[in-house]
Amino acid sequence: MFYKASAPGKVILFGEHAVVYGQPALAVPVMQVHADVQVSDSPRPGIWIEAPDIDLHAELNTLSSDHPLAAVIHNLFFALSIDPFPSLHLNIDSTIPVASGLGSGAAVSVALIRALSTYIGHPLSDERVNDLAFEIEKLHHGTPSGIDNTVITYARPVYFVKGRPLETFKAGEPFFIIIGDTGVAAPTKEAVGDVRKLWMEDKGKWEKVFSKIGEIANQARSTIEKGKTKELGELMDQNHALLQEMAVSSPELDKLIQAARNAGALGAKLSGGGRGGNMIALVTAETKKTVAKSLTEAGATHVIITKVE
Ligand code: PMV
């Protein structure tokens, strides 16, 4: 017997960083990339983990307790009062690039929590899965807003405000986003920590910037819902300028963003923690191929075209 669960990647369309300070943000799932976890019984005692993408082949007890995968399993079994642990074999695969703003860590947590809990006969509601995945995000990111685990758990476009119940949104007219990877791994925790330092030095100044970003996110939501997608490009450009002011962009991101705009994208910005990782650009059915090509020529290591509906 075996059980398999998957979770998608995600991109933040608007509002990263400001969302940590209570402003709204918009994020959508990216179904083209996913984390997959398969659980089966193990003939050997213990919990055996195979994660070939990160070259991990180990028994749970040989991992340090703060290892991301060990933390998920320990927290889940503690929450479900499972003791002793059953003997299991876990296979973890992911096509989501790591440390690039596509939510790879949260997607592995969500898929692992779902696969394990269901396999041992305690399937969990999305709300529980989301809460448990958020606990893991906190272990690794310090002060996460919770947006990653939320959009990945529900696999739907999300209008997210920290601490508020889930709100989803629907595009009045579907639109295309291109995601371009700089290939520069950039841990979110550092960028979030640096923004916190700026804020501590001058809260008044930065809270104004955060609330401008929040206004852009609100405007973007209504623009998307009304199907006035073309107007979104300008909002992306404005959001990116504010992220540059917060010093979370990078030369590699700015280069891809400029290349996308030059190739006809309606707007572009960094997505996620910044400093590296991914950028996104708004394109039409007509421009998507040209923009994708220009991103590759400008050095993108990975390009994904995704449709938001
Ligand atoms: O780098 P990512 O995609 O995991 O995004 C982090 C988003 C931030 O707003 C920078 C942090 C957060 O916890 O919301």
PDB file of C-alpha atoms and ligand atoms in Angstrom:
ATOM      1  CA  MET A   1       0.000   0.000   0.000  1.00  0.00           C
ATOM      2  CA  PHE A   2       1.172   3.545  -0.679  1.00  0.00           C
ATOM      3  CA  TYR A   3      -0.194   7.075  -0.659  1.00  0.00           C
ATOM      4  CA  LYS A   4       0.932  10.047  -2.682  1.00  0.00           C
ATOM      5  CA  ALA A   5       0.336  13.792  -2.223  1.00  0.00           C
ATOM      6  CA  SER A   6       1.444  16.758  -4.293  1.00  0.00           C
ATOM      7  CA  ALA A   7       1.617  20.493  -3.732  1.00  0.00           C
ATOM      8  CA  PRO A   8       2.227  23.208  -6.327  1.00  0.00           C
ATOM      9  CA  GLY A   9       4.749  26.034  -6.410  1.00  0.00           C
ATOM     10  CA  LYS A  10       3.599  29.625  -6.094  1.00  0.00           C
ATOM     11  CA  VAL A  11       4.439  33.169  -7.100  1.00  0.00           C
ATOM     12  CA  ILE A  12       3.638  36.373  -5.315  1.00  0.00           C
ATOM     13  CA  LEU A  13       2.073  38.815  -7.787  1.00  0.00           C
ATOM     14  CA  PHE A  14       2.018  41.861  -5.480  1.00  0.00           C
ATOM     15  CA  GLY A  15       2.867  42.815  -1.926  1.00  0.00           C
ATOM     16  CA  GLU A  16       5.915  40.755  -0.845  1.00  0.00           C
ATOM     17  CA  HIS A  17       7.774  42.117   2.176  1.00  0.00           C
ATOM     18  CA  ALA A  18       5.021  44.659   2.977  1.00  0.00           C
ATOM     19  CA  VAL A  19       2.821  41.627   3.757  1.00  0.00           C
ATOM     20  CA  VAL A  20       5.073  40.846   6.749  1.00  0.00           C
ATOM     21  CA  TYR A  21       3.955  44.220   8.184  1.00  0.00           C
ATOM     22  CA  GLY A  22       0.229  43.581   7.799  1.00  0.00           C
ATOM     23  CA  GLN A  23      -0.331  44.827   4.236  1.00  0.00           C
ATOM     24  CA  PRO A  24      -2.309  42.741   1.704  1.00  0.00           C
ATOM     25  CA  ALA A  25      -0.531  40.631  -0.930  1.00  0.00           C
ATOM     26  CA  LEU A  26      -1.690  38.578  -3.909  1.00  0.00           C
ATOM     27  CA  ALA A  27      -0.251  35.166  -4.741  1.00  0.00           C
ATOM     28  CA  VAL A  28      -1.166  32.421  -7.193  1.00  0.00           C
ATOM     29  CA  PRO A  29      -0.288  28.733  -7.394  1.00  0.00           C
ATOM     30  CA  VAL A  30       2.066  27.611 -10.163  1.00  0.00           C
ATOM     31  CA  MET A  31       0.863  24.172 -11.194  1.00  0.00           C
ATOM     32  CA  GLN A  32       3.705  23.545 -13.679  1.00  0.00           C
ATOM     33  CA  VAL A  33       6.065  22.812 -10.799  1.00  0.00           C
ATOM     34  CA  HIS A  34       5.290  20.671  -7.758  1.00  0.00           C
ATOM     35  CA  ALA A  35       6.551  18.733  -4.773  1.00  0.00           C
ATOM     36  CA  ASP A  36       5.463  15.084  -4.576  1.00  0.00           C
ATOM     37  CA  VAL A  37       5.645  12.829  -1.550  1.00  0.00           C
ATOM     38  CA  GLN A  38       4.955   9.115  -1.602  1.00  0.00           C
ATOM     39  CA  VAL A  39       4.585   7.127   1.614  1.00  0.00           C
ATOM     40  CA  SER A  40       4.688   3.351   1.925  1.00  0.00           C
ATOM     41  CA  ASP A  41       5.352   0.777   4.647  1.00  0.00           C
ATOM     42  CA  SER A  42       8.973   0.007   5.366  1.00  0.00           C
ATOM     43  CA  PRO A  43      10.162  -3.551   5.927  1.00  0.00           C
ATOM     44  CA  ARG A  44      13.007  -2.042   8.008  1.00  0.00           C
ATOM     45  CA  PRO A  45      12.216  -0.370  11.327  1.00  0.00           C
ATOM     46  CA  GLY A  46      12.413   3.427  11.192  1.00  0.00           C
ATOM     47  CA  ILE A  47      11.323   6.237   8.881  1.00  0.00           C
ATOM     48  CA  TRP A  48      13.458   6.095   5.757  1.00  0.00           C
ATOM     49  CA  ILE A  49      13.638   9.226   3.667  1.00  0.00           C
ATOM     50  CA  GLU A  50      14.695   9.312   0.020  1.00  0.00           C
ATOM     51  CA  ALA A  51      14.964  12.811  -1.416  1.00  0.00           C
ATOM     52  CA  PRO A  52      17.162  12.404  -4.504  1.00  0.00           C
ATOM     53  CA  ASP A  53      16.889  16.100  -5.505  1.00  0.00           C
ATOM     54  CA  ILE A  54      18.801  17.116  -2.384  1.00  0.00           C
ATOM     55  CA  ASP A  55      20.824  13.910  -2.301  1.00  0.00           C
ATOM     56  CA  LEU A  56      19.291  12.792   0.968  1.00  0.00           C
ATOM     57  CA  HIS A  57      18.980   9.084   1.818  1.00  0.00           C
ATOM     58  CA  ALA A  58      18.618   8.789   5.563  1.00  0.00           C
ATOM     59  CA  GLU A  59      16.693   7.443   8.524  1.00  0.00           C
ATOM     60  CA  LEU A  60      14.787  10.115  10.454  1.00  0.00           C
ATOM     61  CA  ASN A  61      16.761   9.686  13.690  1.00  0.00           C
ATOM     62  CA  THR A  62      20.054  10.389  11.944  1.00  0.00           C
ATOM     63  CA  LEU A  63      18.851  13.882  10.952  1.00  0.00           C
ATOM     64  CA  SER A  64      19.214  16.799  13.337  1.00  0.00           C
ATOM     65  CA  SER A  65      15.891  17.793  14.875  1.00  0.00           C
ATOM     66  CA  ASP A  66      15.931  21.165  13.109  1.00  0.00           C
ATOM     67  CA  HIS A  67      16.333  19.560   9.670  1.00  0.00           C
ATOM     68  CA  PRO A  68      13.303  20.832   7.685  1.00  0.00           C
ATOM     69  CA  LEU A  69      12.011  17.339   6.862  1.00  0.00           C
ATOM     70  CA  ALA A  70      12.609  15.989  10.372  1.00  0.00           C
ATOM     71  CA  ALA A  71      10.819  19.007  11.839  1.00  0.00           C
ATOM     72  CA  VAL A  72       7.735  18.359   9.677  1.00  0.00           C
ATOM     73  CA  ILE A  73       7.546  14.699  10.703  1.00  0.00           C
ATOM     74  CA  HIS A  74       8.166  15.343  14.426  1.00  0.00           C
ATOM     75  CA  ASN A  75       5.668  18.218  14.580  1.00  0.00           C
ATOM     76  CA  LEU A  76       3.002  16.268  12.727  1.00  0.00           C
ATOM     77  CA  PHE A  77       3.305  13.114  14.836  1.00  0.00           C
ATOM     78  CA  PHE A  78       3.368  15.218  17.996  1.00  0.00           C
ATOM     79  CA  ALA A  79       0.203  17.071  16.886  1.00  0.00           C
ATOM     80  CA  LEU A  80      -1.516  13.747  16.163  1.00  0.00           C
ATOM     81  CA  SER A  81      -0.149  12.053  19.333  1.00  0.00           C
ATOM     82  CA  ILE A  82       1.493   9.287  17.271  1.00  0.00           C
ATOM     83  CA  ASP A  83       3.948   7.411  19.477  1.00  0.00           C
ATOM     84  CA  PRO A  84       5.828   5.197  18.759  1.00  0.00           C
ATOM     85  CA  PHE A  85       6.399   6.234  15.146  1.00  0.00           C
ATOM     86  CA  PRO A  86       5.389   3.672  12.475  1.00  0.00           C
ATOM     87  CA  SER A  87       8.007   2.215  10.122  1.00  0.00           C
ATOM     88  CA  LEU A  88       7.700   4.037   6.816  1.00  0.00           C
ATOM     89  CA  HIS A  89       9.426   4.755   3.571  1.00  0.00           C
ATOM     90  CA  LEU A  90       9.132   8.314   2.190  1.00  0.00           C
ATOM     91  CA  ASN A  91      10.000   9.366  -1.309  1.00  0.00           C
ATOM     92  CA  ILE A  92      10.249  13.111  -1.814  1.00  0.00           C
ATOM     93  CA  ASP A  93      10.640  14.674  -5.258  1.00  0.00           C
ATOM     94  CA  SER A  94      10.288  18.270  -6.279  1.00  0.00           C
ATOM     95  CA  THR A  95      10.487  20.150  -9.552  1.00  0.00           C
ATOM     96  CA  ILE A  96      10.333  23.497  -7.737  1.00  0.00           C
ATOM     97  CA  PRO A  97      13.685  25.308  -7.815  1.00  0.00           C
ATOM     98  CA  VAL A  98      14.924  25.891  -4.247  1.00  0.00           C
ATOM     99  CA  ALA A  99      15.564  29.292  -2.645  1.00  0.00           C
ATOM    100  CA  SER A 100      14.088  31.107  -5.615  1.00  0.00           C
ATOM    101  CA  GLY A 101      10.781  32.469  -4.366  1.00  0.00           C
ATOM    102  CA  LEU A 102       8.620  29.674  -5.760  1.00  0.00           C
ATOM    103  CA  GLY A 103       7.742  28.235  -2.368  1.00  0.00           C
ATOM    104  CA  SER A 104       9.715  24.987  -2.586  1.00  0.00           C
ATOM    105  CA  GLY A 105      10.045  24.572   1.189  1.00  0.00           C
ATOM    106  CA  ALA A 106       6.385  25.191   1.909  1.00  0.00           C
ATOM    107  CA  ALA A 107       5.320  22.870  -0.933  1.00  0.00           C
ATOM    108  CA  VAL A 108       7.415  19.992   0.441  1.00  0.00           C
ATOM    109  CA  SER A 109       5.963  20.610   3.926  1.00  0.00           C
ATOM    110  CA  VAL A 110       2.373  20.639   2.644  1.00  0.00           C
ATOM    111  CA  ALA A 111       2.801  17.507   0.499  1.00  0.00           C
ATOM    112  CA  LEU A 112       4.586  15.687   3.339  1.00  0.00           C
ATOM    113  CA  ILE A 113       1.955  16.609   5.943  1.00  0.00           C
ATOM    114  CA  ARG A 114      -0.869  15.508   3.615  1.00  0.00           C
ATOM    115  CA  ALA A 115       0.776  12.269   2.517  1.00  0.00           C
ATOM    116  CA  LEU A 116       1.808  11.183   6.020  1.00  0.00           C
ATOM    117  CA  SER A 117      -1.379  12.136   7.842  1.00  0.00           C
ATOM    118  CA  THR A 118      -3.583  10.415   5.256  1.00  0.00           C
ATOM    119  CA  TYR A 119      -1.391   7.315   5.116  1.00  0.00           C
ATOM    120  CA  ILE A 120      -1.530   6.797   8.871  1.00  0.00           C
ATOM    121  CA  GLY A 121      -5.304   7.231   8.880  1.00  0.00           C
ATOM    122  CA  HIS A 122      -5.592  10.832  10.168  1.00  0.00           C
ATOM    123  CA  PRO A 123      -6.396  12.908   7.089  1.00  0.00           C
ATOM    124  CA  LEU A 124      -6.347  16.604   7.960  1.00  0.00           C
ATOM    125  CA  SER A 125      -8.463  19.537   6.817  1.00  0.00           C
ATOM    126  CA  ASP A 126      -6.764  22.160   4.656  1.00  0.00           C
ATOM    127  CA  GLU A 127      -6.897  24.487   7.634  1.00  0.00           C
ATOM    128  CA  ARG A 128      -4.904  22.064   9.805  1.00  0.00           C
ATOM    129  CA  VAL A 129      -2.419  21.366   7.008  1.00  0.00           C
ATOM    130  CA  ASN A 130      -1.945  25.116   6.585  1.00  0.00           C
ATOM    131  CA  ASP A 131      -1.423  25.693  10.325  1.00  0.00           C
ATOM    132  CA  LEU A 132       1.161  22.907  10.561  1.00  0.00           C
ATOM    133  CA  ALA A 133       3.007  24.116   7.449  1.00  0.00           C
ATOM    134  CA  PHE A 134       3.068  27.631   8.921  1.00  0.00           C
ATOM    135  CA  GLU A 135       4.760  26.312  12.085  1.00  0.00           C
ATOM    136  CA  ILE A 136       7.529  24.908   9.879  1.00  0.00           C
ATOM    137  CA  GLU A 137       7.850  28.159   7.930  1.00  0.00           C
ATOM    138  CA  LYS A 138       8.370  29.937  11.268  1.00  0.00           C
ATOM    139  CA  LEU A 139      11.208  27.586  12.171  1.00  0.00           C
ATOM    140  CA  HIS A 140      13.023  28.418   8.959  1.00  0.00           C
ATOM    141  CA  HIS A 141      12.130  31.974   8.095  1.00  0.00           C
ATOM    142  CA  GLY A 142      11.933  33.771  11.420  1.00  0.00           C
ATOM    143  CA  THR A 143       8.953  36.044  10.814  1.00  0.00           C
ATOM    144  CA  PRO A 144       7.064  34.695   7.790  1.00  0.00           C
ATOM    145  CA  SER A 145       3.733  36.223   6.897  1.00  0.00           C
ATOM    146  CA  GLY A 146       2.212  32.792   6.105  1.00  0.00           C
ATOM    147  CA  ILE A 147       1.442  33.645   2.471  1.00  0.00           C
ATOM    148  CA  ASP A 148       3.523  30.774   1.007  1.00  0.00           C
ATOM    149  CA  ASN A 149       1.933  27.965   3.000  1.00  0.00           C
ATOM    150  CA  THR A 150      -1.558  29.450   2.429  1.00  0.00           C
ATOM    151  CA  VAL A 151      -1.470  29.727  -1.365  1.00  0.00           C
ATOM    152  CA  ILE A 152       0.228  26.326  -1.620  1.00  0.00           C
ATOM    153  CA  THR A 153      -2.165  24.533   0.739  1.00  0.00           C
ATOM    154  CA  TYR A 154      -5.291  25.846  -0.980  1.00  0.00           C
ATOM    155  CA  ALA A 155      -3.784  25.862  -4.494  1.00  0.00           C
ATOM    156  CA  ARG A 156      -5.931  28.853  -5.440  1.00  0.00           C
ATOM    157  CA  PRO A 157      -5.260  32.554  -6.067  1.00  0.00           C
ATOM    158  CA  VAL A 158      -5.109  34.173  -2.650  1.00  0.00           C
ATOM    159  CA  TYR A 159      -5.612  37.717  -1.352  1.00  0.00           C
ATOM    160  CA  PHE A 160      -3.615  37.432   1.820  1.00  0.00           C
ATOM    161  CA  VAL A 161      -3.528  39.575   4.930  1.00  0.00           C
ATOM    162  CA  LYS A 162      -1.504  38.178   7.822  1.00  0.00           C
ATOM    163  CA  GLY A 163      -3.682  36.653  10.537  1.00  0.00           C
ATOM    164  CA  ARG A 164      -6.937  37.027   8.557  1.00  0.00           C
ATOM    165  CA  PRO A 165      -9.108  34.170   7.267  1.00  0.00           C
ATOM    166  CA  LEU A 166      -8.484  32.919   3.736  1.00  0.00           C
ATOM    167  CA  GLU A 167      -9.765  35.100   0.876  1.00  0.00           C
ATOM    168  CA  THR A 168      -9.447  33.919  -2.685  1.00  0.00           C
ATOM    169  CA  PHE A 169      -9.974  35.858  -5.895  1.00  0.00           C
ATOM    170  CA  LYS A 170     -10.780  35.056  -9.499  1.00  0.00           C
ATOM    171  CA  ALA A 171      -9.539  36.779 -12.628  1.00  0.00           C
ATOM    172  CA  GLY A 172     -12.337  38.451 -14.630  1.00  0.00           C
ATOM    173  CA  GLU A 173     -10.286  37.499 -17.679  1.00  0.00           C
ATOM    174  CA  PRO A 174      -7.430  34.949 -17.606  1.00  0.00           C
ATOM    175  CA  PHE A 175      -3.947  36.373 -18.104  1.00  0.00           C
ATOM    176  CA  PHE A 176      -0.407  35.117 -18.589  1.00  0.00           C
ATOM    177  CA  ILE A 177       2.580  35.616 -16.324  1.00  0.00           C
ATOM    178  CA  ILE A 178       6.137  34.681 -17.238  1.00  0.00           C
ATOM    179  CA  ILE A 179       8.393  33.654 -14.392  1.00  0.00           C
ATOM    180  CA  GLY A 180      12.121  34.073 -15.006  1.00  0.00           C
ATOM    181  CA  ASP A 181      14.718  32.605 -12.684  1.00  0.00           C
ATOM    182  CA  THR A 182      17.964  34.566 -12.149  1.00  0.00           C
ATOM    183  CA  GLY A 183      19.627  31.319 -11.045  1.00  0.00           C
ATOM    184  CA  VAL A 184      20.896  33.171  -7.978  1.00  0.00           C
ATOM    185  CA  ALA A 185      19.857  31.322  -4.819  1.00  0.00           C
ATOM    186  CA  ALA A 186      18.702  33.895  -2.292  1.00  0.00           C
ATOM    187  CA  PRO A 187      17.482  32.897   1.156  1.00  0.00           C
ATOM    188  CA  THR A 188      14.277  34.782   1.983  1.00  0.00           C
ATOM    189  CA  LYS A 189      15.274  34.982   5.630  1.00  0.00           C
ATOM    190  CA  GLU A 190      18.177  37.363   4.909  1.00  0.00           C
ATOM    191  CA  ALA A 191      16.163  39.751   2.759  1.00  0.00           C
ATOM    192  CA  VAL A 192      13.352  39.762   5.334  1.00  0.00           C
ATOM    193  CA  GLY A 193      15.919  40.418   8.106  1.00  0.00           C
ATOM    194  CA  ASP A 194      17.466  43.330   6.177  1.00  0.00           C
ATOM    195  CA  VAL A 195      14.077  44.913   5.571  1.00  0.00           C
ATOM    196  CA  ARG A 196      13.414  44.576   9.299  1.00  0.00           C
ATOM    197  CA  LYS A 197      16.644  46.479  10.023  1.00  0.00           C
ATOM    198  CA  LEU A 198      15.573  49.314   7.711  1.00  0.00           C
ATOM    199  CA  TRP A 199      12.197  49.434   9.420  1.00  0.00           C
ATOM    200  CA  MET A 200      13.741  49.496  12.892  1.00  0.00           C
ATOM    201  CA  GLU A 201      15.888  52.478  11.860  1.00  0.00           C
ATOM    202  CA  ASP A 202      13.008  54.552  10.504  1.00  0.00           C
ATOM    203  CA  LYS A 203       9.582  53.017  11.077  1.00  0.00           C
ATOM    204  CA  GLY A 204       7.661  56.074   9.861  1.00  0.00           C
ATOM    205  CA  LYS A 205       9.394  56.132   6.493  1.00  0.00           C
ATOM    206  CA  TRP A 206       9.133  52.426   5.772  1.00  0.00           C
ATOM    207  CA  GLU A 207       5.570  52.039   6.965  1.00  0.00           C
ATOM    208  CA  LYS A 208       4.603  54.633   4.336  1.00  0.00           C
ATOM    209  CA  VAL A 209       6.368  52.537   1.696  1.00  0.00           C
ATOM    210  CA  PHE A 210       4.632  49.370   2.947  1.00  0.00           C
ATOM    211  CA  SER A 211       1.242  51.008   2.826  1.00  0.00           C
ATOM    212  CA  LYS A 212       1.860  52.256  -0.732  1.00  0.00           C
ATOM    213  CA  ILE A 213       2.584  48.629  -1.652  1.00  0.00           C
ATOM    214  CA  GLY A 214      -0.613  47.573   0.131  1.00  0.00           C
ATOM    215  CA  GLU A 215      -2.600  50.117  -1.935  1.00  0.00           C
ATOM    216  CA  ILE A 216      -1.051  48.727  -5.117  1.00  0.00           C
ATOM    217  CA  ALA A 217      -2.044  45.190  -4.081  1.00  0.00           C
ATOM    218  CA  ASN A 218      -5.640  46.309  -3.443  1.00  0.00           C
ATOM    219  CA  GLN A 219      -5.800  48.115  -6.778  1.00  0.00           C
ATOM    220  CA  ALA A 220      -4.314  45.054  -8.489  1.00  0.00           C
ATOM    221  CA  ARG A 221      -6.956  42.776  -7.010  1.00  0.00           C
ATOM    222  CA  SER A 222      -9.812  44.909  -8.297  1.00  0.00           C
ATOM    223  CA  THR A 223      -8.107  45.319 -11.674  1.00  0.00           C
ATOM    224  CA  ILE A 224      -7.723  41.540 -11.968  1.00  0.00           C
ATOM    225  CA  GLU A 225     -11.300  40.849 -10.883  1.00  0.00           C
ATOM    226  CA  LYS A 226     -12.653  43.350 -13.397  1.00  0.00           C
ATOM    227  CA  GLY A 227     -10.605  41.714 -16.135  1.00  0.00           C
ATOM    228  CA  LYS A 228      -8.707  44.947 -16.882  1.00  0.00           C
ATOM    229  CA  THR A 229      -5.523  42.975 -16.996  1.00  0.00           C
ATOM    230  CA  LYS A 230      -3.528  45.364 -19.159  1.00  0.00           C
ATOM    231  CA  GLU A 231      -3.575  47.938 -16.355  1.00  0.00           C
ATOM    232  CA  LEU A 232      -1.787  45.457 -14.111  1.00  0.00           C
ATOM    233  CA  GLY A 233       1.525  46.021 -15.876  1.00  0.00           C
ATOM    234  CA  GLU A 234       1.844  49.588 -14.607  1.00  0.00           C
ATOM    235  CA  LEU A 235       1.034  48.396 -11.062  1.00  0.00           C
ATOM    236  CA  MET A 236       3.789  45.781 -11.317  1.00  0.00           C
ATOM    237  CA  ASP A 237       6.291  48.438 -12.364  1.00  0.00           C
ATOM    238  CA  GLN A 238       5.262  50.646  -9.434  1.00  0.00           C
ATOM    239  CA  ASN A 239       5.539  47.746  -7.003  1.00  0.00           C
ATOM    240  CA  HIS A 240       9.000  46.883  -8.310  1.00  0.00           C
ATOM    241  CA  ALA A 241      10.224  50.475  -7.888  1.00  0.00           C
ATOM    242  CA  LEU A 242       9.206  50.342  -4.211  1.00  0.00           C
ATOM    243  CA  LEU A 243      10.980  46.998  -3.763  1.00  0.00           C
ATOM    244  CA  GLN A 244      14.101  48.540  -5.287  1.00  0.00           C
ATOM    245  CA  GLU A 245      13.824  51.341  -2.745  1.00  0.00           C
ATOM    246  CA  MET A 246      13.791  48.640  -0.033  1.00  0.00           C
ATOM    247  CA  ALA A 247      17.040  47.269  -1.520  1.00  0.00           C
ATOM    248  CA  VAL A 248      15.671  43.788  -2.135  1.00  0.00           C
ATOM    249  CA  SER A 249      16.215  43.783  -5.899  1.00  0.00           C
ATOM    250  CA  SER A 250      19.561  42.842  -7.457  1.00  0.00           C
ATOM    251  CA  PRO A 251      21.415  43.555 -10.717  1.00  0.00           C
ATOM    252  CA  GLU A 252      20.408  40.118 -12.044  1.00  0.00           C
ATOM    253  CA  LEU A 253      16.722  40.714 -11.267  1.00  0.00           C
ATOM    254  CA  ASP A 254      16.795  44.224 -12.722  1.00  0.00           C
ATOM    255  CA  LYS A 255      18.437  42.926 -15.877  1.00  0.00           C
ATOM    256  CA  LEU A 256      15.714  40.308 -16.461  1.00  0.00           C
ATOM    257  CA  ILE A 257      12.981  42.827 -15.628  1.00  0.00           C
ATOM    258  CA  GLN A 258      14.372  45.311 -18.142  1.00  0.00           C
ATOM    259  CA  ALA A 259      14.750  42.596 -20.788  1.00  0.00           C
ATOM    260  CA  ALA A 260      11.096  41.587 -20.316  1.00  0.00           C
ATOM    261  CA  ARG A 261       9.881  45.184 -20.596  1.00  0.00           C
ATOM    262  CA  ASN A 262      12.030  45.786 -23.707  1.00  0.00           C
ATOM    263  CA  ALA A 263      10.582  42.649 -25.313  1.00  0.00           C
ATOM    264  CA  GLY A 264       7.031  43.914 -24.903  1.00  0.00           C
ATOM    265  CA  ALA A 265       5.922  42.771 -21.426  1.00  0.00           C
ATOM    266  CA  LEU A 266       3.237  45.068 -20.007  1.00  0.00           C
ATOM    267  CA  GLY A 267       5.062  45.278 -16.677  1.00  0.00           C
ATOM    268  CA  ALA A 268       7.511  43.318 -14.551  1.00  0.00           C
ATOM    269  CA  LYS A 269       8.753  42.997 -10.985  1.00  0.00           C
ATOM    270  CA  LEU A 270      10.702  40.745  -8.697  1.00  0.00           C
ATOM    271  CA  SER A 271       8.668  38.071  -6.921  1.00  0.00           C
ATOM    272  CA  GLY A 272       9.221  36.726  -3.415  1.00  0.00           C
ATOM    273  CA  GLY A 273      12.074  37.587  -1.097  1.00  0.00           C
ATOM    274  CA  GLY A 274      14.253  39.118  -3.849  1.00  0.00           C
ATOM    275  CA  ARG A 275      18.051  39.585  -4.096  1.00  0.00           C
ATOM    276  CA  GLY A 276      17.949  36.728  -6.610  1.00  0.00           C
ATOM    277  CA  GLY A 277      15.351  34.064  -7.254  1.00  0.00           C
ATOM    278  CA  ASN A 278      12.557  34.913  -9.660  1.00  0.00           C
ATOM    279  CA  MET A 279      11.019  37.847 -11.436  1.00  0.00           C
ATOM    280  CA  ILE A 280       7.618  37.917 -13.097  1.00  0.00           C
ATOM    281  CA  ALA A 281       6.350  39.739 -16.179  1.00  0.00           C
ATOM    282  CA  LEU A 282       2.841  40.323 -17.475  1.00  0.00           C
ATOM    283  CA  VAL A 283       2.468  39.166 -21.070  1.00  0.00           C
ATOM    284  CA  THR A 284      -0.237  38.513 -23.639  1.00  0.00           C
ATOM    285  CA  ALA A 285      -0.822  35.414 -25.746  1.00  0.00           C
ATOM    286  CA  GLU A 286       0.953  37.322 -28.545  1.00  0.00           C
ATOM    287  CA  THR A 287       4.037  38.472 -26.593  1.00  0.00           C
ATOM    288  CA  LYS A 288       4.645  35.496 -24.323  1.00  0.00           C
ATOM    289  CA  LYS A 289       7.048  33.650 -26.617  1.00  0.00           C
ATOM    290  CA  THR A 290       9.134  36.737 -27.469  1.00  0.00           C
ATOM    291  CA  VAL A 291       9.406  37.732 -23.814  1.00  0.00           C
ATOM    292  CA  ALA A 292      10.355  34.179 -22.783  1.00  0.00           C
ATOM    293  CA  LYS A 293      13.089  34.157 -25.432  1.00  0.00           C
ATOM    294  CA  SER A 294      14.472  37.507 -24.370  1.00  0.00           C
ATOM    295  CA  LEU A 295      14.581  36.374 -20.732  1.00  0.00           C
ATOM    296  CA  THR A 296      16.609  33.314 -21.678  1.00  0.00           C
ATOM    297  CA  GLU A 297      18.942  35.494 -23.751  1.00  0.00           C
ATOM    298  CA  ALA A 298      19.350  37.868 -20.783  1.00  0.00           C
ATOM    299  CA  GLY A 299      20.502  34.951 -18.607  1.00  0.00           C
ATOM    300  CA  ALA A 300      17.359  33.415 -17.068  1.00  0.00           C
ATOM    301  CA  THR A 301      18.160  29.840 -16.064  1.00  0.00           C
ATOM    302  CA  HIS A 302      14.548  28.713 -16.083  1.00  0.00           C
ATOM    303  CA  VAL A 303      11.438  30.258 -17.613  1.00  0.00           C
ATOM    304  CA  ILE A 304       7.837  29.257 -16.840  1.00  0.00           C
ATOM    305  CA  ILE A 305       4.717  30.611 -18.514  1.00  0.00           C
ATOM    306  CA  THR A 306       1.665  30.322 -16.293  1.00  0.00           C
ATOM    307  CA  LYS A 307      -1.970  31.293 -16.774  1.00  0.00           C
ATOM    308  CA  VAL A 308      -3.869  32.977 -13.960  1.00  0.00           C
ATOM    309  CA  GLU A 309      -7.609  32.242 -13.982  1.00  0.00           C
TER     310      GLU A 309
HETATM  311  O1  PMV B   1      10.782  34.218  -1.171  1.00  0.00           O
HETATM  312  P1  PMV B   1       9.407  33.694  -0.960  1.00  0.00           P
HETATM  313  O2  PMV B   1       8.601  33.545  -2.195  1.00  0.00           O
HETATM  314  O3  PMV B   1       9.294  32.572  -0.029  1.00  0.00           O
HETATM  315  O4  PMV B   1       8.537  34.900  -0.407  1.00  0.00           O
HETATM  316  C1  PMV B   1       8.690  35.517   0.760  1.00  0.00           C
HETATM  317  C2  PMV B   1       7.692  36.612   0.819  1.00  0.00           C
HETATM  318  C3  PMV B   1       8.040  37.650   1.840  1.00  0.00           C
HETATM  319  O5  PMV B   1       6.977  38.588   1.825  1.00  0.00           O
HETATM  320  C4  PMV B   1       9.331  38.361   1.464  1.00  0.00           C
HETATM  321  C5  PMV B   1       8.191  37.054   3.216  1.00  0.00           C
HETATM  322  C6  PMV B   1       6.903  36.527   3.814  1.00  0.00           C
HETATM  323  O6  PMV B   1       6.991  35.742   4.757  1.00  0.00           O
HETATM  324  O7  PMV B   1       5.819  36.925   3.378  1.00  0.00           O
END
